[in-house]
mmCIF file of C-alpha atoms and ligand atoms in Angstrom:
data_model
loop_
_atom_site.group_PDB
_atom_site.id
_atom_site.type_symbol
_atom_site.label_atom_id
_atom_site.label_comp_id
_atom_site.label_asym_id
_atom_site.label_seq_id
_atom_site.Cartn_x
_atom_site.Cartn_y
_atom_site.Cartn_z
ATOM 1 C CA MET O 29 -45.786 -33.309 -63.350
ATOM 2 C CA LYS O 30 -47.191 -36.836 -63.677
ATOM 3 C CA ILE O 31 -50.850 -37.596 -63.149
ATOM 4 C CA ILE O 32 -51.463 -41.214 -62.168
ATOM 5 C CA ALA O 33 -54.929 -42.803 -61.942
ATOM 6 C CA ILE O 34 -55.084 -45.779 -59.544
ATOM 7 C CA ILE O 35 -57.754 -47.986 -61.021
ATOM 8 C CA ASN O 36 -59.402 -51.361 -60.680
ATOM 9 C CA HIS O 37 -63.085 -52.065 -61.251
ATOM 10 C CA LYS O 38 -63.034 -54.451 -58.273
ATOM 11 C CA GLY O 39 -63.328 -53.235 -54.694
ATOM 12 C CA GLY O 40 -60.817 -54.188 -52.024
ATOM 13 C CA THR O 41 -57.788 -54.558 -54.284
ATOM 14 C CA GLY O 42 -55.790 -51.935 -52.394
ATOM 15 C CA LYS O 43 -56.413 -48.824 -54.514
ATOM 16 C CA THR O 44 -57.000 -46.516 -51.579
ATOM 17 C CA THR O 45 -54.338 -48.039 -49.325
ATOM 18 C CA SER O 46 -51.830 -47.749 -52.160
ATOM 19 C CA THR O 47 -52.787 -44.184 -53.140
ATOM 20 C CA LEU O 48 -52.403 -43.112 -49.521
ATOM 21 C CA ASN O 49 -49.090 -44.799 -48.840
ATOM 22 C CA ILE O 50 -47.476 -44.174 -52.229
ATOM 23 C CA GLY O 51 -48.497 -40.537 -51.749
ATOM 24 C CA ALA O 52 -46.863 -40.510 -48.324
ATOM 25 C CA GLY O 53 -43.794 -42.236 -49.796
ATOM 26 C CA LEU O 54 -43.487 -39.637 -52.554
ATOM 27 C CA ALA O 55 -43.854 -36.831 -49.999
ATOM 28 C CA ARG O 56 -41.056 -38.393 -47.907
ATOM 29 C CA ALA O 57 -38.899 -38.313 -51.038
ATOM 30 C CA LYS O 58 -39.688 -34.577 -51.178
ATOM 31 C CA LYS O 59 -41.850 -34.918 -54.242
ATOM 32 C CA LYS O 60 -44.696 -32.440 -54.022
ATOM 33 C CA THR O 61 -47.770 -34.653 -54.295
ATOM 34 C CA LEU O 62 -51.510 -34.092 -54.602
ATOM 35 C CA LEU O 63 -53.958 -36.906 -53.843
ATOM 36 C CA ILE O 64 -57.445 -36.747 -55.301
ATOM 37 C CA ASP O 65 -60.248 -38.826 -53.808
ATOM 38 C CA ILE O 66 -62.963 -39.340 -56.424
ATOM 39 C CA ASP O 67 -64.598 -42.326 -54.730
ATOM 40 C CA PRO O 68 -67.908 -41.387 -53.035
ATOM 41 C CA GLN O 69 -66.967 -43.825 -50.239
ATOM 42 C CA SER O 70 -64.266 -41.305 -49.235
ATOM 43 C CA ASN O 71 -61.958 -43.946 -47.744
ATOM 44 C CA LEU O 72 -58.853 -42.012 -48.757
ATOM 45 C CA THR O 73 -60.188 -38.785 -47.258
ATOM 46 C CA GLU O 74 -60.957 -40.552 -43.978
ATOM 47 C CA GLY O 75 -57.772 -42.607 -44.106
ATOM 48 C CA LEU O 76 -55.830 -39.350 -43.941
ATOM 49 C CA GLY O 77 -57.778 -38.231 -40.906
ATOM 50 C CA LEU O 78 -60.102 -35.731 -42.608
ATOM 51 C CA ARG O 79 -63.562 -35.669 -41.078
ATOM 52 C CA ASP O 80 -66.560 -33.365 -41.591
ATOM 53 C CA VAL O 81 -65.464 -32.276 -45.043
ATOM 54 C CA LYS O 82 -67.381 -29.116 -45.941
ATOM 55 C CA VAL O 83 -66.283 -28.689 -49.542
ATOM 56 C CA SER O 84 -65.260 -31.669 -51.655
ATOM 57 C CA ILE O 85 -64.328 -32.556 -55.227
ATOM 58 C CA TYR O 86 -68.084 -32.914 -55.780
ATOM 59 C CA ASP O 87 -68.605 -29.155 -55.405
ATOM 60 C CA SER O 88 -65.922 -28.368 -57.981
ATOM 61 C CA ILE O 89 -67.324 -30.896 -60.445
ATOM 62 C CA LYS O 90 -70.887 -29.655 -59.979
ATOM 63 C CA ASP O 91 -70.297 -25.893 -59.925
ATOM 64 C CA ASP O 92 -66.970 -25.539 -61.714
ATOM 65 C CA THR O 93 -65.527 -23.859 -58.625
ATOM 66 C CA ALA O 94 -61.929 -23.865 -57.347
ATOM 67 C CA LEU O 95 -60.562 -27.223 -56.208
ATOM 68 C CA PRO O 96 -60.739 -27.609 -52.407
ATOM 69 C CA ILE O 97 -57.104 -28.464 -51.704
ATOM 70 C CA GLU O 98 -56.223 -29.342 -48.105
ATOM 71 C CA SER O 99 -52.677 -29.610 -46.832
ATOM 72 C CA ILE O 100 -51.670 -32.820 -45.038
ATOM 73 C CA SER O 101 -47.958 -32.041 -44.686
ATOM 74 C CA GLU O 102 -45.272 -29.963 -46.366
ATOM 75 C CA TYR O 103 -45.174 -32.119 -49.484
ATOM 76 C CA LEU O 104 -48.614 -33.723 -49.396
ATOM 77 C CA ASP O 105 -52.019 -32.231 -50.254
ATOM 78 C CA ILE O 106 -55.417 -33.818 -50.789
ATOM 79 C CA ILE O 107 -58.645 -32.946 -52.525
ATOM 80 C CA PRO O 108 -61.265 -34.719 -50.402
ATOM 81 C CA SER O 109 -64.345 -36.587 -51.498
ATOM 82 C CA SER O 110 -67.775 -36.781 -49.937
ATOM 83 C CA LEU O 111 -70.828 -39.009 -50.224
ATOM 84 C CA ASP O 112 -72.498 -36.333 -52.419
ATOM 85 C CA LEU O 113 -70.317 -37.684 -55.183
ATOM 86 C CA LEU O 114 -72.705 -40.646 -55.409
ATOM 87 C CA GLY O 115 -75.103 -38.324 -57.233
ATOM 88 C CA ALA O 116 -72.491 -37.117 -59.685
ATOM 89 C CA GLU O 117 -72.732 -40.097 -62.049
ATOM 90 C CA ILE O 118 -76.387 -39.331 -62.730
ATOM 91 C CA GLU O 119 -76.022 -35.548 -62.687
ATOM 92 C CA LEU O 120 -73.250 -35.735 -65.271
ATOM 93 C CA VAL O 121 -75.338 -37.632 -67.804
ATOM 94 C CA SER O 122 -76.830 -34.462 -69.286
ATOM 95 C CA ARG O 123 -73.722 -32.273 -68.973
ATOM 96 C CA LEU O 124 -71.845 -31.165 -72.061
ATOM 97 C CA GLY O 125 -68.118 -31.935 -71.839
ATOM 98 C CA ARG O 126 -68.748 -34.293 -68.929
ATOM 99 C CA GLU O 127 -65.706 -36.468 -69.659
ATOM 100 C CA THR O 128 -63.229 -33.603 -69.390
ATOM 101 C CA ILE O 129 -64.389 -31.806 -66.228
ATOM 102 C CA LEU O 130 -61.550 -33.050 -63.985
ATOM 103 C CA LYS O 131 -58.953 -32.366 -66.671
ATOM 104 C CA ARG O 132 -60.136 -28.780 -66.974
ATOM 105 C CA LEU O 133 -60.230 -28.300 -63.185
ATOM 106 C CA LEU O 134 -56.647 -29.575 -62.892
ATOM 107 C CA LYS O 135 -55.363 -26.822 -65.179
ATOM 108 C CA SER O 136 -55.353 -24.605 -62.077
ATOM 109 C CA VAL O 137 -52.626 -26.739 -60.434
ATOM 110 C CA GLU O 138 -50.464 -27.195 -63.523
ATOM 111 C CA GLY O 139 -46.784 -27.198 -62.582
ATOM 112 C CA LYS O 140 -47.480 -27.046 -58.842
ATOM 113 C CA TYR O 141 -46.911 -30.746 -58.162
ATOM 114 C CA ASP O 142 -44.457 -33.482 -59.068
ATOM 115 C CA TYR O 143 -47.166 -36.148 -58.829
ATOM 116 C CA ILE O 144 -50.949 -36.221 -58.730
ATOM 117 C CA LEU O 145 -52.528 -39.545 -57.708
ATOM 118 C CA ILE O 146 -56.228 -40.117 -58.333
ATOM 119 C CA ASP O 147 -57.933 -42.770 -56.178
ATOM 120 C CA CYS O 148 -60.841 -44.141 -58.219
ATOM 121 C CA ALA O 149 -64.012 -45.889 -57.098
ATOM 122 C CA PRO O 150 -64.375 -49.604 -57.958
ATOM 123 C CA ALA O 151 -66.505 -48.733 -60.974
ATOM 124 C CA LEU O 152 -65.990 -47.844 -64.588
ATOM 125 C CA GLY O 153 -68.455 -44.950 -64.725
ATOM 126 C CA MET O 154 -68.114 -41.293 -65.626
ATOM 127 C CA LEU O 155 -65.928 -40.391 -62.631
ATOM 128 C CA THR O 156 -63.402 -43.051 -63.591
ATOM 129 C CA VAL O 157 -63.537 -41.846 -67.206
ATOM 130 C CA ASN O 158 -62.806 -38.321 -65.901
ATOM 131 C CA ALA O 159 -59.766 -39.696 -64.061
ATOM 132 C CA LEU O 160 -58.550 -41.456 -67.238
ATOM 133 C CA VAL O 161 -59.013 -38.343 -69.350
ATOM 134 C CA ALA O 162 -57.057 -36.246 -66.829
ATOM 135 C CA ALA O 163 -54.274 -38.807 -66.269
ATOM 136 C CA ASP O 164 -50.957 -39.407 -68.005
ATOM 137 C CA THR O 165 -50.791 -42.989 -66.864
ATOM 138 C CA VAL O 166 -52.699 -45.733 -65.063
ATOM 139 C CA MET O 167 -51.596 -48.028 -62.262
ATOM 140 C CA ILE O 168 -53.628 -51.144 -61.505
ATOM 141 C CA PRO O 169 -53.386 -52.869 -58.103
ATOM 142 C CA LEU O 170 -54.319 -56.546 -58.280
ATOM 143 C CA GLU O 171 -55.083 -58.784 -55.319
ATOM 144 C CA ALA O 172 -52.985 -61.921 -55.071
ATOM 145 C CA GLU O 173 -55.912 -64.175 -55.892
ATOM 146 C CA TYR O 174 -56.821 -66.427 -58.774
ATOM 147 C CA PHE O 175 -58.673 -64.537 -61.504
ATOM 148 C CA ALA O 176 -57.341 -61.265 -60.121
ATOM 149 C CA TYR O 177 -57.415 -59.938 -63.645
ATOM 150 C CA ARG O 178 -60.876 -61.180 -64.508
ATOM 151 C CA GLY O 179 -62.674 -58.250 -66.119
ATOM 152 C CA ILE O 180 -59.423 -56.392 -66.751
ATOM 153 C CA ASP O 181 -60.174 -56.664 -70.490
ATOM 154 C CA ARG O 182 -63.058 -54.299 -69.951
ATOM 155 C CA LEU O 183 -60.806 -51.823 -68.132
ATOM 156 C CA VAL O 184 -58.198 -52.086 -70.871
ATOM 157 C CA SER O 185 -60.849 -51.455 -73.527
ATOM 158 C CA ILE O 186 -62.103 -48.337 -71.703
ATOM 159 C CA ILE O 187 -58.504 -47.117 -71.526
ATOM 160 C CA SER O 188 -58.246 -47.631 -75.324
ATOM 161 C CA ASP O 189 -61.493 -45.723 -75.885
ATOM 162 C CA VAL O 190 -60.320 -42.814 -73.749
ATOM 163 C CA ARG O 191 -57.017 -42.836 -75.628
ATOM 164 C CA LYS O 192 -58.830 -42.736 -78.958
ATOM 165 C CA HIS O 193 -61.262 -39.954 -78.129
ATOM 166 C CA TYR O 194 -59.714 -37.754 -75.428
ATOM 167 C CA ASN O 195 -56.198 -38.554 -74.340
ATOM 168 C CA GLU O 196 -53.920 -40.055 -76.954
ATOM 169 C CA ASN O 197 -50.898 -40.183 -74.638
ATOM 170 C CA LEU O 198 -52.550 -42.218 -71.872
ATOM 171 C CA THR O 199 -50.398 -45.223 -70.923
ATOM 172 C CA ILE O 200 -50.677 -48.206 -68.604
ATOM 173 C CA GLY O 201 -47.779 -47.399 -66.300
ATOM 174 C CA GLY O 202 -47.909 -50.634 -64.427
ATOM 175 C CA VAL O 203 -49.616 -53.337 -62.459
ATOM 176 C CA PHE O 204 -48.672 -54.353 -58.935
ATOM 177 C CA ILE O 205 -49.799 -57.157 -56.652
ATOM 178 C CA THR O 206 -51.263 -56.401 -53.235
ATOM 179 C CA LYS O 207 -52.196 -58.425 -50.151
ATOM 180 C CA ILE O 208 -49.609 -61.096 -50.847
ATOM 181 C CA ASN O 209 -49.119 -63.885 -48.361
ATOM 182 C CA PRO O 210 -45.637 -65.231 -49.130
ATOM 183 C CA ARG O 211 -46.295 -68.351 -47.024
ATOM 184 C CA ARG O 212 -49.230 -69.448 -49.171
ATOM 185 C CA ILE O 213 -48.078 -71.975 -51.739
ATOM 186 C CA ILE O 214 -50.345 -70.771 -54.524
ATOM 187 C CA THR O 215 -49.045 -67.198 -54.207
ATOM 188 C CA GLU O 216 -46.127 -68.042 -56.468
ATOM 189 C CA GLN O 217 -48.418 -69.563 -59.111
ATOM 190 C CA ILE O 218 -50.692 -66.527 -59.014
ATOM 191 C CA THR O 219 -47.728 -64.185 -59.355
ATOM 192 C CA GLU O 220 -46.450 -66.202 -62.303
ATOM 193 C CA SER O 221 -49.790 -66.107 -64.093
ATOM 194 C CA ILE O 222 -50.137 -62.342 -63.547
ATOM 195 C CA LYS O 223 -46.587 -61.886 -64.821
ATOM 196 C CA LYS O 224 -47.427 -63.851 -67.971
ATOM 197 C CA TYR O 225 -50.575 -61.842 -68.578
ATOM 198 C CA PHE O 226 -49.021 -58.408 -68.125
ATOM 199 C CA ASN O 227 -45.361 -59.241 -68.891
ATOM 200 C CA ASP O 228 -43.167 -56.172 -68.494
ATOM 201 C CA LYS O 229 -45.981 -54.106 -66.972
ATOM 202 C CA LEU O 230 -45.765 -55.921 -63.627
ATOM 203 C CA PHE O 231 -43.816 -54.010 -60.981
ATOM 204 C CA ASP O 232 -41.076 -55.915 -59.130
ATOM 205 C CA THR O 233 -42.484 -54.855 -55.763
ATOM 206 C CA SER O 234 -45.519 -56.622 -54.342
ATOM 207 C CA ILE O 235 -47.298 -55.503 -51.172
ATOM 208 C CA ARG O 236 -47.504 -58.152 -48.460
ATOM 209 C CA ILE O 237 -50.550 -58.635 -46.238
ATOM 210 C CA ASN O 238 -50.081 -56.633 -43.080
ATOM 211 C CA VAL O 239 -52.719 -55.673 -40.559
ATOM 212 C CA ALA O 240 -50.718 -52.524 -39.722
ATOM 213 C CA LEU O 241 -52.043 -51.049 -42.987
ATOM 214 C CA VAL O 242 -55.615 -51.446 -41.747
ATOM 215 C CA GLU O 243 -54.734 -50.029 -38.330
ATOM 216 C CA ALA O 244 -52.924 -47.022 -39.802
ATOM 217 C CA GLN O 245 -55.952 -46.147 -41.930
ATOM 218 C CA LEU O 246 -58.233 -46.353 -38.897
ATOM 219 C CA LYS O 247 -55.909 -43.951 -37.094
ATOM 220 C CA GLY O 248 -55.888 -41.593 -40.078
ATOM 221 C CA VAL O 249 -52.129 -41.795 -40.690
ATOM 222 C CA ASP O 250 -49.816 -43.340 -43.271
ATOM 223 C CA ILE O 251 -47.792 -46.519 -42.716
ATOM 224 C CA PHE O 252 -44.457 -44.668 -42.420
ATOM 225 C CA GLU O 253 -45.792 -42.783 -39.439
ATOM 226 C CA TYR O 254 -47.754 -45.656 -37.893
ATOM 227 C CA ALA O 255 -45.259 -48.519 -38.277
ATOM 228 C CA PRO O 256 -42.061 -47.324 -39.937
ATOM 229 C CA LEU O 257 -40.289 -50.664 -39.383
ATOM 230 C CA SER O 258 -43.107 -52.887 -40.658
ATOM 231 C CA ASN O 259 -42.787 -54.875 -43.864
ATOM 232 C CA ALA O 260 -45.705 -52.811 -45.180
ATOM 233 C CA ALA O 261 -43.590 -49.651 -44.838
ATOM 234 C CA VAL O 262 -40.696 -51.425 -46.575
ATOM 235 C CA ASP O 263 -42.971 -52.586 -49.420
ATOM 236 C CA TYR O 264 -44.543 -49.189 -50.016
ATOM 237 C CA ALA O 265 -41.123 -47.497 -49.854
ATOM 238 C CA ASN O 266 -39.861 -49.914 -52.531
ATOM 239 C CA LEU O 267 -42.938 -49.426 -54.691
ATOM 240 C CA THR O 268 -42.540 -45.644 -54.395
ATOM 241 C CA ASP O 269 -38.905 -45.923 -55.525
ATOM 242 C CA GLU O 270 -39.992 -47.995 -58.521
ATOM 243 C CA ILE O 271 -42.606 -45.403 -59.448
ATOM 244 C CA ILE O 272 -40.068 -42.578 -59.227
ATOM 245 C CA THR O 273 -37.743 -44.534 -61.518
ATOM 246 C CA LYS O 274 -40.238 -45.953 -64.000
ATOM 247 C CA ILE O 275 -43.102 -43.437 -64.265
HETATM 248 N N1 ADP G 253 -51.491 -55.218 -47.913
HETATM 249 C C1 ADP G 253 -52.588 -55.234 -47.133
HETATM 250 N N2 ADP G 253 -52.628 -56.014 -46.025
HETATM 251 C C2 ADP G 253 -53.719 -56.045 -45.237
HETATM 252 N N3 ADP G 253 -54.833 -55.331 -45.456
HETATM 253 C C3 ADP G 253 -54.867 -54.540 -46.549
HETATM 254 C C4 ADP G 253 -53.753 -54.441 -47.441
HETATM 255 N N4 ADP G 253 -54.084 -53.572 -48.437
HETATM 256 C C5 ADP G 253 -55.333 -53.150 -48.171
HETATM 257 N N5 ADP G 253 -55.813 -53.717 -47.039
HETATM 258 C C6 ADP G 253 -57.146 -53.542 -46.448
HETATM 259 O O1 ADP G 253 -58.099 -54.118 -47.324
HETATM 260 C C7 ADP G 253 -59.252 -53.314 -47.397
HETATM 261 C C8 ADP G 253 -59.462 -52.858 -48.839
HETATM 262 O O2 ADP G 253 -58.356 -52.078 -49.247
HETATM 263 P P1 ADP G 253 -58.582 -50.717 -50.035
HETATM 264 O O3 ADP G 253 -57.252 -50.090 -50.224
HETATM 265 O O4 ADP G 253 -59.622 -49.883 -49.360
HETATM 266 O O5 ADP G 253 -59.117 -51.255 -51.425
HETATM 267 P P2 ADP G 253 -59.888 -50.496 -52.619
HETATM 268 O O6 ADP G 253 -59.623 -49.030 -52.458
HETATM 269 O O7 ADP G 253 -59.297 -51.069 -53.856
HETATM 270 O O8 ADP G 253 -61.333 -50.845 -52.479
HETATM 271 C C9 ADP G 253 -59.032 -52.153 -46.435
HETATM 272 O O9 ADP G 253 -59.627 -52.465 -45.212
HETATM 273 C C10 ADP G 253 -57.521 -52.091 -46.297
HETATM 274 O O10 ADP G 253 -57.133 -51.567 -45.056
HETATM 275 MG MG1 MG G 254 -60.963 -47.449 -52.325
#
């Protein structure tokens, strides 16, 4: 079982889109996969068609109760989020053992999944720290823009802190580029500079810009179901293969 936290402190870099479609890709490869939405915005939860969530990850974090696992398909489950989670950052401040809550909750699913993917909020607060403490490895989606990795130093230093205090085996599994426009001339320069910065951590697969990804999320389905022949489906299938091989 591999637990992967999908993290970037910036919003809109493709964390949720990637968690959803990598999860669907892993499920298609018959890897039993659990997705965890710990972003109060609940985009992943909604992107998989879940509405009117009664019990969310917030309830488990607050009351230490069983994780509310919902089945999406034979190989894919999700633990939904809800807006209540917005309060969690503040409520956790006075809790003993606040960094390790998610790790402890996940003990109940030990051995039940091949992969667990955690979709983090664009923030480096206590919920993201919980994801890092629970995870084996981190994947960072970067937008194909200049300064895509501005502020990444801060993320890397939090990862080091978590490694030092809670999770000595935590690794950076990889970085991948999203929302690429291959026709834009500067795309190649941006890719080169990201490659230099992260050297062997950069995945070979980049995700091209494709409006089908936005449409699929609005419909509450993954890209393989919505547009199986699109380049977005091809890209996420390739990225999934790379993850299965490398992580
Ligand atoms: N490759 C892509 N092509 C086009 N739109 C994308 C792509 N990846 C993500 N998006 C869209 O960009 C927005 C932000 O993506 P999202 O995955 O929600 O980012 P994050 O979770 O990092 O904030 C969403 O509307 C999403 O549908
Ligand atoms: Mg998101």
